[in-house]
Coordinates of C-alpha atoms in Angstrom, one line a residue:
Chain A
X1 CA 91.3 134.6 48.2
X2 CA 94.3 136.8 47.5
X3 CA 95.3 139.5 50.0
X4 CA 94.1 142.8 48.7
X5 CA 94.6 146.2 50.3
X6 CA 91.3 147.6 51.6
X7 CA 90.1 150.8 50.1
X8 CA 87.9 153.4 51.7
X9 CA 84.2 153.6 50.6
X10 CA 83.6 155.9 47.7
X11 CA 80.5 158.1 47.5
X12 CA 77.6 156.5 45.8
X13 CA 78.1 158.3 42.5
X14 CA 75.7 156.1 40.6
X15 CA 72.9 157.0 43.0
X16 CA 73.8 160.7 42.9
X17 CA 73.6 160.6 39.0
X18 CA 69.8 159.9 39.3
X19 CA 69.2 163.2 41.1
X20 CA 67.8 166.1 39.1
X21 CA 70.4 168.8 38.4
X22 CA 68.5 171.3 40.5
X23 CA 68.9 169.2 43.7
X24 CA 72.3 169.1 45.3
X25 CA 73.6 166.6 47.9
X26 CA 73.7 169.5 50.4
X27 CA 70.0 170.2 49.9
X28 CA 69.1 166.5 50.4
X29 CA 71.2 166.3 53.6
X30 CA 69.6 169.5 54.8
X31 CA 66.1 168.1 54.3
X32 CA 67.1 164.8 55.9
X33 CA 68.3 166.8 58.9
X34 CA 65.0 168.7 59.1
X35 CA 63.1 165.4 59.3
X36 CA 65.4 164.2 62.1
X37 CA 64.9 167.6 63.9
X38 CA 61.1 167.2 63.6
X39 CA 61.3 163.9 65.4
X40 CA 63.6 165.5 68.0
X41 CA 61.1 168.3 68.5
X42 CA 58.2 165.9 69.1
X43 CA 60.2 163.9 71.6
X44 CA 61.4 167.0 73.4
X45 CA 57.9 168.4 73.6
X46 CA 56.6 165.2 75.1
X47 CA 59.5 165.0 77.6
X48 CA 59.1 168.7 78.6
X49 CA 55.4 168.1 79.1
X50 CA 56.3 165.3 81.6
X51 CA 58.9 167.5 83.4
X52 CA 56.5 170.3 83.8
X53 CA 53.4 168.4 84.7
X54 CA 54.9 166.5 87.6
X55 CA 55.8 169.1 90.1
X56 CA 57.8 166.9 92.4
X57 CA 60.7 167.3 90.0
X58 CA 60.3 171.0 89.4
X59 CA 63.3 172.1 91.3
X60 CA 65.5 170.7 88.6
X61 CA 63.1 170.9 85.6
X62 CA 64.0 174.3 84.2
X63 CA 67.8 173.8 84.3
X64 CA 67.4 170.3 82.8
X65 CA 65.1 171.7 80.0
X66 CA 67.4 174.6 79.4
X67 CA 70.5 172.4 79.2
X68 CA 68.8 170.0 76.8
X69 CA 67.6 172.8 74.5
X70 CA 71.0 174.6 74.5
X71 CA 73.1 171.4 73.8
X72 CA 70.6 170.2 71.2
X73 CA 70.6 173.4 69.3
X74 CA 74.4 173.5 69.3
X75 CA 74.5 170.0 67.9
X76 CA 71.8 170.9 65.3
X77 CA 73.9 173.9 64.3
X78 CA 76.9 171.7 63.9
X79 CA 75.0 169.1 61.8
X80 CA 73.6 171.9 59.5
X81 CA 76.9 173.8 59.3
X82 CA 78.3 171.5 56.6
X83 CA 75.2 172.0 54.3
X84 CA 75.6 175.8 54.2
X85 CA 76.9 177.0 50.8
X86 CA 77.1 173.5 49.4
Chain B
X1 CA 49.7 169.4 89.0
X2 CA 50.4 166.8 91.7
X3 CA 49.9 163.1 91.5
X4 CA 48.5 163.0 94.9
X5 CA 47.0 165.5 97.3
X6 CA 48.3 165.7 100.9
X7 CA 45.6 165.1 103.5
X8 CA 45.1 167.7 106.2
X9 CA 48.0 167.3 108.7
X10 CA 50.0 165.2 106.3
X11 CA 53.5 166.3 105.3
X12 CA 56.2 165.0 103.1
X13 CA 59.0 163.4 105.1
X14 CA 61.4 162.2 102.4
X15 CA 61.6 161.9 98.6
X16 CA 63.9 159.1 97.5
X17 CA 65.2 158.3 94.0
X18 CA 67.7 155.8 92.8
X19 CA 71.3 156.3 93.9
X20 CA 73.3 158.8 91.7
X21 CA 75.8 156.1 90.9
X22 CA 73.2 153.9 89.3
X23 CA 72.0 157.0 87.3
X24 CA 75.5 157.6 86.1
X25 CA 75.8 153.9 85.2
X26 CA 72.7 154.3 83.1
X27 CA 74.2 157.2 81.2
X28 CA 77.5 155.4 80.6
X29 CA 76.4 153.5 77.4
X30 CA 75.3 156.8 75.8
X31 CA 78.7 158.4 76.7
X32 CA 80.6 155.5 75.2
X33 CA 78.5 155.6 72.0
X34 CA 79.0 159.3 71.7
X35 CA 82.8 159.0 71.9
X36 CA 82.9 156.2 69.3
X37 CA 83.0 158.5 66.2
X38 CA 86.0 160.3 67.7
X39 CA 87.8 157.2 68.9
X40 CA 87.3 155.0 65.9
X41 CA 89.6 156.8 63.4
X42 CA 92.4 156.7 66.0
X43 CA 91.8 153.0 66.7
X44 CA 91.6 152.2 63.0
X45 CA 94.9 154.0 62.4
X46 CA 96.5 151.5 64.8
X47 CA 95.6 148.5 62.7
X48 CA 97.5 148.8 59.4
X49 CA 95.0 146.8 57.2
X50 CA 92.2 149.0 58.3
X51 CA 94.1 152.3 58.5
X52 CA 92.7 153.5 55.1
X53 CA 89.2 153.4 56.6
X54 CA 90.2 156.1 59.0
X55 CA 89.8 158.7 56.2
X56 CA 86.0 158.0 56.2
X57 CA 85.8 159.8 59.5
X58 CA 86.7 163.2 58.0
X59 CA 84.3 165.6 59.7
X60 CA 85.0 168.4 57.3
X61 CA 82.6 167.0 54.7
X62 CA 78.9 167.9 54.5
X63 CA 77.7 164.3 55.0
X64 CA 80.1 163.4 57.8
X65 CA 79.2 166.5 59.8
X66 CA 75.5 165.9 59.3
X67 CA 75.9 162.2 60.4
X68 CA 78.1 163.1 63.4
X69 CA 75.7 165.9 64.4
X70 CA 72.7 163.6 64.2
X71 CA 74.5 160.8 66.0
X72 CA 75.5 163.1 68.9
X73 CA 72.0 164.6 69.0
X74 CA 70.4 161.1 69.3
X75 CA 72.9 160.1 72.1
X76 CA 72.3 163.4 73.9
X77 CA 68.5 163.2 73.6
X78 CA 68.5 159.5 74.7
X79 CA 70.6 160.4 77.7
X80 CA 68.3 163.3 78.6
X81 CA 65.3 160.9 78.3
X82 CA 67.1 158.6 80.8
X83 CA 67.5 161.6 83.0
X84 CA 63.8 162.5 82.7
X85 CA 62.9 158.9 83.7
X86 CA 65.3 159.0 86.6
X87 CA 63.7 162.2 88.0
X88 CA 60.1 161.1 87.4
X89 CA 60.6 157.8 89.3
X90 CA 60.3 158.6 93.0
X91 CA 59.3 157.2 96.3
X92 CA 57.6 159.7 98.6
X93 CA 57.4 159.1 102.3
X94 CA 54.8 161.2 104.0
X95 CA 53.7 161.2 107.6
X96 CA 50.8 159.0 106.7
X97 CA 51.7 156.9 103.7
X98 CA 54.3 155.8 101.2
X99 CA 53.7 156.8 97.6
X100 CA 55.4 154.9 94.8
X101 CA 55.5 156.8 91.5
X102 CA 56.7 154.8 88.6
X103 CA 57.3 156.3 85.2
X104 CA 57.4 153.3 82.9
X105 CA 57.7 155.4 79.8
X106 CA 56.1 158.6 78.4
X107 CA 52.4 158.6 79.0
X108 CA 52.8 155.4 81.1
X109 CA 52.7 156.3 84.8
X110 CA 51.7 154.4 87.9
X111 CA 51.1 155.9 91.3
X112 CA 50.5 153.6 94.3
X113 CA 49.9 154.5 97.9
X114 CA 50.3 152.4 101.0
X115 CA 49.1 153.8 104.3
X116 CA 51.6 153.4 107.1
X117 CA 48.9 152.0 109.3
X118 CA 48.8 149.0 107.0
X119 CA 52.6 148.4 107.0
X120 CA 53.5 145.1 108.5
X121 CA 57.1 144.6 107.7
X122 CA 60.0 146.6 106.2
X123 CA 63.1 144.8 104.9
X124 CA 66.3 146.2 103.6
X125 CA 68.9 144.4 101.4
X126 CA 72.4 145.5 100.6
X127 CA 74.1 142.9 98.4
X128 CA 77.4 143.1 96.6
X129 CA 80.7 145.0 96.9
X130 CA 79.8 148.2 95.2
X131 CA 76.4 148.5 96.9
X132 CA 78.0 147.9 100.3
X133 CA 80.7 150.5 99.6
X134 CA 78.2 153.1 98.3
X135 CA 75.4 152.1 100.7
X136 CA 72.9 151.3 97.9
X137 CA 70.1 148.8 98.6
X138 CA 66.6 147.6 98.2
X139 CA 63.7 148.2 100.5
X140 CA 60.7 145.9 100.6
X141 CA 57.6 147.1 102.4
X142 CA 55.0 144.4 103.1
X143 CA 51.4 145.5 103.9
X144 CA 49.1 143.7 106.2
X145 CA 46.3 141.6 105.0
X146 CA 47.1 141.6 101.3
X147 CA 49.9 140.4 99.2
X148 CA 50.9 144.0 98.4
X149 CA 54.6 144.6 98.5
X150 CA 56.3 147.9 97.7
X151 CA 59.8 147.3 96.4
X152 CA 62.3 150.0 95.6
X153 CA 65.7 149.0 94.1
X154 CA 68.9 151.0 94.2
X155 CA 68.0 153.6 96.8
X156 CA 70.7 155.3 98.8
X157 CA 71.0 154.7 102.6
X158 CA 68.2 152.1 102.8
X159 CA 68.6 151.7 106.6
X160 CA 67.9 155.4 107.0
X161 CA 64.8 155.0 104.9
X162 CA 63.6 151.9 106.8
X163 CA 64.1 153.7 110.2
X164 CA 62.1 156.6 109.0
X165 CA 59.3 154.4 107.7
X166 CA 59.2 152.5 111.0
X167 CA 59.3 155.7 113.0
X168 CA 56.3 157.1 111.2
X169 CA 54.6 153.6 111.2
X170 CA 54.7 153.7 115.1
X171 CA 53.5 157.3 115.2
X172 CA 50.6 156.5 112.8
X173 CA 49.7 153.3 114.7
X174 CA 49.5 155.2 118.0
X175 CA 47.4 158.0 116.5
X176 CA 45.0 155.6 114.7
X177 CA 45.0 153.1 117.5
X178 CA 45.5 150.2 115.1

């Protein structure tokens, strides 16, 4: 095998070609993100339910929940930021 | 809602969780995984044959930002899940019993009580360099009559916990006359 310089991956243009013209990559990414966020929401609701139900941990429950929501929303905004106006 | 109701005259003496160092050690893998997307381009650039792959990690593109955001969200949520589990696993020593609350997973919870009047033996173990330096250990509480043993790993100041248990065991034994 001859030594060949490695090249970066190229976008999957052949797959993109199958998409209808009305659907952009940005829209697809956006919907994929919404699905991920839906899973996140379910997990978060279950965890918050546990935090709030068991009162022995309540002294730290509200700051923990607030920190989780704040950081998660910041990360979601970052993930979605690239899809705006694409 | 509480997992257990205190009896009249019963009060909580101590709540013990795993040592904070063990908690941080649990979070370390998530921190390392979260840093990888930022460290990898720099590491790839150091290896000439792989340097061209560093351009993949351009977080100005739509897809790369989405992937990075989701990756960090997964790492953060997983770490927060570990934090939830840490706080929901607790040993409660009351003036009458020891309550072991185990959160095995979401919707999987085990609460066991051992009355101090039934405690036969309390053993502490501190093994290893770091546990000795940080005073992290294991407590084993053996009950009388049955093969029930309460074990809590990685708790801070195990000798203090043992002394407290034994103190309340002797108080409980005197009051019940057992």
